[in-house]
Amino acid sequence: MNFEPIIGLEVHIELSTKSKMFCGCPAEHFGVSPNTQVCPVCLGLPGALPAANKLAIENCIRFGLALNCEVSEFSKFDRKHYFYPDLPKSFQISQYDLPFCINGKYESIRIKRVHMEEDTGKLIHTNLNGKKVSLVDFNRSGVPLVELVTEPDFRSVDAVVKFLKEIQLTVRYLGISTADMEKGSMRLEANISLRVKEQESKRVNELPDYKVELKNINSFRYLTKALDAEIKRQAELLEDGKKIKQETRGYDEDRDRTFSQRSKEEAQDYRYFPEPDIPPIRIGELKIKNLKFKFPELPSQKRGKYQKLGLSANYIEVLVQERARADYFETALALAKQYNISEKEIAGVMVNQNLDGKFAEPAGLVKKLVELQNVDYASQADVEEAIKKVVLDNGKAVKDYQAGKEQVLGFLIGMVQKELKGKGKIELIKETLISYIHGR
Amino acid sequence: MKTPLTINELYTALKNKEYSLVELLDAYFARINANHDLNAFITITDDYAYQKAREMQEVINNNPNAFGEFPLLGVPLAMKDLYLTKGIRTTAASRVLENYVPAYSSTVFERLEAAGAILVGKTNCDAWAHGSSGENSDFGVTRNPWNKDYVPGGSSSGSAVAVAANMALISPGSDTCGSIRLPSNYCGVTGLKPTYGAVSRYGVVAMASSLDTMGHITHSVEDSEKVFAITSGPEGKDSTLIDRKYQKLTGENKYKVGIPKEFVEQGISDEVKSSIDSFANWLTDNGHSVVEVSLPNTKYAISVYYIIQPAEVSSNLGRYDGIRYGNDRSTFGMEAKRRIMLGTFVLSSGYYDAYYNKAMKVRTVLIEEVNKVFEDVDVLLAPVAPTPPFKLGEKAADPLEMYLTDIFAATANLTGIPSLAIPTGFTKNNLPLGIQLMGRKFEENILFSLGKKFQKQTDYHTKTPQS
């Protein structure tokens, strides 16, 4: 049988705001020594109360808007309860039934919701004085976390990778997170099930009656391997006519296999209820307009623009991969206009020679290109002088050209260029040569 | 030396150099020692207090404007042991936090300390503020100073007793369903339950977050207002606070006072009923009008409260999981366990809509009903509890009976309105009686204005027990 995967994603993105979600502690925690960025609020001490980070909420909404979501006019936080040593309050402040953003769409992928929550602390399992211990680092506790949930709209692993790369890029363009998977600022969970391919089944629109949740995916490479392994596992089971259990699984990279972590029966009851310590939040039309007004150009918009400039797909992708580089390109473009330097030329030296790496400022790059232009190209007078000489010396070739042998022109241009020691501008030589021959 | 009954009295004595702050504390600690059997305190902070007293005495001696700059200069203060006090053990009267020394202080304590008040100790209360009688402390029952066989009322039992028996001049408590008003009522002192959103809850061990309010107990309404002016207003840490500066009322206003008939029709003792009647008479004698009003849905208040409150309790107590704070979950008492289980149940999937969600809907109906009544009247007059103080152990075996003690308290907490409990007399057994005045949100000033006027003409609040 021929199966197709049905995949939905949950993506967690740590926002790079200056302070944490509900207190004033610094949010940047990577490589910081343990438990140095903590306070009563993020340690969940008795009596501590959360005060929501406005900028984090705004950034969550901007992210939702970038994914074409509707913004909830009325929203609130909820408490999600479970016991774990890295969760000091025994609940996580999250959003349940009224997330900030809902019903988005990104290309063909429907976005179910984008909501705001807080990150947990981090457990470190290690040896201390010869004893196995688990330590808790609360620096990460309370860091703002955005969760994006898609509908199960992916039909291939490639589509998943492509979408995630685009999400990562979008987040970076918005400047709201580094979305670095290795550092844990972007984390994934995927829901996977298989169904018989459309052309072989009549029940096209029906989703399978199970899904397997794949957790703790921390790089793109890992993601592809884990998804492939899980799809293979499920296909084999289905081929054998077996039923697949709804459960949570992890991925063992060494054995290239997924393994069961938690079954459906052990599913938690999170006992959600509205967070009484944070009043509900109203987001007005005006606020949304303001947030939209501050929007940068997103990767998709840049791509469209560069296509219109006539850049090749290859060049476009390289430039778009970093917002700073795309911005550099555009600034250089604006500066270069007056010097008759083309878009392709700038893109070319950036992509092929990494010249933008050599010049911190776009103005430096443009100056360099202008210098090259001035130094290298022979003047109009020199070109005319060289043409005169070449035409005199190559009477036969000129006659052939006049008789209609157009390909001879290339030879003549070559001769002029030789005369100019390679400093002639081809366009200029060609133009001048043609008019000279015709003028004779 | 006679301990003062009001801040004014204290200031006059200090200004006249009748005693020093150290001598003042000597007097208070003498009373604390003499009344050890009342069990009003969990922790006595004498070293800390004397150190502070010496510092404040310097201020009095050297700063001619000392009393202007420090509105509570030298005021002996006892904090309910739910308020975190940096470096000073805070137990919530539970064995779970038996050895917990907090790393930070509650906003209310910080403000009172900055105003010059001196902490003499942390007061006993029902563990986690769960209780109506003061009998549910893991540190032993607190006794009523008017008669040691009777309960002082809870949960801020120690705070009311400390003020009533002159072991402190002011004492902040917390009121989630009468926990300030009830012990004030049973001990013959003045208790304020402020508007939800007026006083910061930051740094106070949370019971039920959407109902908890941080008020205080004093002898006089005048002092209650003084303390409220200091403790109220936002500080950026409690997001539920509304930014309103307290405005004291001046001049004489005439108010329309409503008596909710559901609160006086049945189920209250004759003596409680007659306190309402005599206060109503006092009101009309002073030119205010008194009318009967109806709040039919308040009959659901206690049911709603006993769903929402345990739900929030189960959430707030989750953090005492045995990993931090010393003692593990087995040290929770029966009442806390009962509420954790009840709350966990009503929040469980499949039951949430039937219980929690429904209770929240009824709460909204109640709020609307109360708002509607306040379109007609300015103040509500009601009993604090159905009966005067009861005997120790009388209701301890029956939690439901105990819960009903709070039947008249729940409305103010569920709707967020302020309420002021004032002593208005004594039973034939010489136990305190009183009433509560409820107002519109953020209209504490009207309650204070009425209360001050009443206390100007009566002396119930100046009576102190013989102990």
mmCIF file of N, CA, C and O in Angstrom, chain A residues 302-317 319 329 333 342-348:
data_model
loop_
_atom_site.group_PDB
_atom_site.id
_atom_site.type_symbol
_atom_site.label_atom_id
_atom_site.label_comp_id
_atom_site.label_asym_id
_atom_site.label_seq_id
_atom_site.Cartn_x
_atom_site.Cartn_y
_atom_site.Cartn_z
ATOM 1 N N LYS A 302 10.160 40.296 0.207
ATOM 2 C CA LYS A 302 11.478 40.581 -0.375
ATOM 3 C C LYS A 302 11.690 39.737 -1.631
ATOM 4 O O LYS A 302 12.164 40.231 -2.654
ATOM 5 N N ARG A 303 11.325 38.472 -1.523
ATOM 6 C CA ARG A 303 11.483 37.589 -2.680
ATOM 7 C C ARG A 303 10.768 38.157 -3.900
ATOM 8 O O ARG A 303 11.315 38.216 -4.983
ATOM 9 N N GLY A 304 9.522 38.583 -3.683
ATOM 10 C CA GLY A 304 8.718 39.130 -4.765
ATOM 11 C C GLY A 304 9.414 40.332 -5.393
ATOM 12 O O GLY A 304 9.498 40.451 -6.624
ATOM 13 N N LYS A 305 9.926 41.203 -4.524
ATOM 14 C CA LYS A 305 10.606 42.415 -4.998
ATOM 15 C C LYS A 305 11.834 42.071 -5.840
ATOM 16 O O LYS A 305 12.067 42.665 -6.891
ATOM 17 N N TYR A 306 12.604 41.106 -5.343
ATOM 18 C CA TYR A 306 13.863 40.777 -6.029
ATOM 19 C C TYR A 306 13.606 40.074 -7.350
ATOM 20 O O TYR A 306 14.376 40.201 -8.298
ATOM 21 N N GLN A 307 12.497 39.320 -7.382
ATOM 22 C CA GLN A 307 12.141 38.690 -8.652
ATOM 23 C C GLN A 307 11.874 39.754 -9.709
ATOM 24 O O GLN A 307 12.293 39.633 -10.845
ATOM 25 N N LYS A 308 11.203 40.811 -9.273
ATOM 26 C CA LYS A 308 10.893 41.904 -10.204
ATOM 27 C C LYS A 308 12.168 42.576 -10.698
ATOM 28 O O LYS A 308 12.212 43.114 -11.798
ATOM 29 N N LEU A 309 13.217 42.576 -9.866
ATOM 30 C CA LEU A 309 14.489 43.165 -10.273
ATOM 31 C C LEU A 309 15.213 42.271 -11.268
ATOM 32 O O LEU A 309 16.225 42.642 -11.829
ATOM 33 N N GLY A 310 14.702 41.060 -11.403
ATOM 34 C CA GLY A 310 15.291 40.136 -12.358
ATOM 35 C C GLY A 310 16.414 39.292 -11.786
ATOM 36 O O GLY A 310 17.217 38.715 -12.525
ATOM 37 N N LEU A 311 16.522 39.232 -10.474
ATOM 38 C CA LEU A 311 17.568 38.405 -9.868
ATOM 39 C C LEU A 311 17.210 36.926 -10.003
ATOM 40 O O LEU A 311 16.038 36.566 -9.990
ATOM 41 N N SER A 312 18.216 36.095 -10.079
ATOM 42 C CA SER A 312 17.966 34.663 -10.198
ATOM 43 C C SER A 312 17.500 34.116 -8.851
ATOM 44 O O SER A 312 17.821 34.684 -7.800
ATOM 45 N N ALA A 313 16.777 33.008 -8.915
ATOM 46 C CA ALA A 313 16.226 32.397 -7.694
ATOM 47 C C ALA A 313 17.335 32.103 -6.702
ATOM 48 O O ALA A 313 17.180 32.286 -5.491
ATOM 49 N N ASN A 314 18.461 31.668 -7.220
ATOM 50 C CA ASN A 314 19.612 31.330 -6.393
ATOM 51 C C ASN A 314 20.113 32.561 -5.620
ATOM 52 O O ASN A 314 20.301 32.525 -4.403
ATOM 53 N N TYR A 315 20.285 33.670 -6.333
ATOM 54 C CA TYR A 315 20.725 34.918 -5.706
ATOM 55 C C TYR A 315 19.716 35.368 -4.646
ATOM 56 O O TYR A 315 20.068 35.766 -3.541
ATOM 57 N N ILE A 316 18.441 35.290 -5.019
ATOM 58 C CA ILE A 316 17.377 35.762 -4.120
ATOM 59 C C ILE A 316 17.425 35.011 -2.799
ATOM 60 O O ILE A 316 17.438 35.608 -1.727
ATOM 61 N N GLU A 317 17.528 33.691 -2.868
ATOM 62 C CA GLU A 317 17.522 32.888 -1.638
ATOM 63 C C GLU A 317 18.694 33.245 -0.733
ATOM 64 O O GLU A 317 18.536 33.383 0.479
ATOM 65 N N LEU A 319 20.340 36.076 -0.579
ATOM 66 C CA LEU A 319 20.161 37.418 -0.005
ATOM 67 C C LEU A 319 19.095 37.433 1.081
ATOM 68 O O LEU A 319 19.229 38.104 2.097
ATOM 69 N N PHE A 329 21.770 44.852 0.965
ATOM 70 C CA PHE A 329 21.617 44.836 -0.486
ATOM 71 C C PHE A 329 20.766 46.023 -0.947
ATOM 72 O O PHE A 329 21.125 46.738 -1.883
ATOM 73 N N LEU A 333 21.824 49.180 -3.167
ATOM 74 C CA LEU A 333 21.093 49.411 -4.419
ATOM 75 C C LEU A 333 20.719 50.881 -4.580
ATOM 76 O O LEU A 333 20.929 51.485 -5.641
ATOM 77 N N SER A 342 24.392 48.079 -11.687
ATOM 78 C CA SER A 342 23.130 47.333 -11.760
ATOM 79 C C SER A 342 22.881 46.494 -10.507
ATOM 80 O O SER A 342 23.799 46.183 -9.746
ATOM 81 N N GLU A 343 21.614 46.103 -10.307
ATOM 82 C CA GLU A 343 21.221 45.255 -9.187
ATOM 83 C C GLU A 343 21.980 43.940 -9.230
ATOM 84 O O GLU A 343 22.451 43.444 -8.217
ATOM 85 N N LYS A 344 22.091 43.393 -10.451
ATOM 86 C CA LYS A 344 22.726 42.093 -10.610
ATOM 87 C C LYS A 344 24.188 42.162 -10.206
ATOM 88 O O LYS A 344 24.731 41.223 -9.623
ATOM 89 N N GLU A 345 24.788 43.290 -10.531
ATOM 90 C CA GLU A 345 26.200 43.454 -10.214
ATOM 91 C C GLU A 345 26.394 43.432 -8.696
ATOM 92 O O GLU A 345 27.273 42.755 -8.172
ATOM 93 N N ILE A 346 25.549 44.186 -7.986
ATOM 94 C CA ILE A 346 25.663 44.242 -6.519
ATOM 95 C C ILE A 346 25.373 42.867 -5.928
ATOM 96 O O ILE A 346 26.138 42.347 -5.116
ATOM 97 N N ALA A 347 24.266 42.265 -6.384
ATOM 98 C CA ALA A 347 23.926 40.940 -5.882
ATOM 99 C C ALA A 347 25.067 39.975 -6.172
ATOM 100 O O ALA A 347 25.442 39.157 -5.330
ATOM 101 N N GLY A 348 25.654 40.102 -7.376
ATOM 102 C CA GLY A 348 26.738 39.216 -7.787
ATOM 103 C C GLY A 348 27.936 39.298 -6.861
ATOM 104 O O GLY A 348 28.419 38.271 -6.368
#
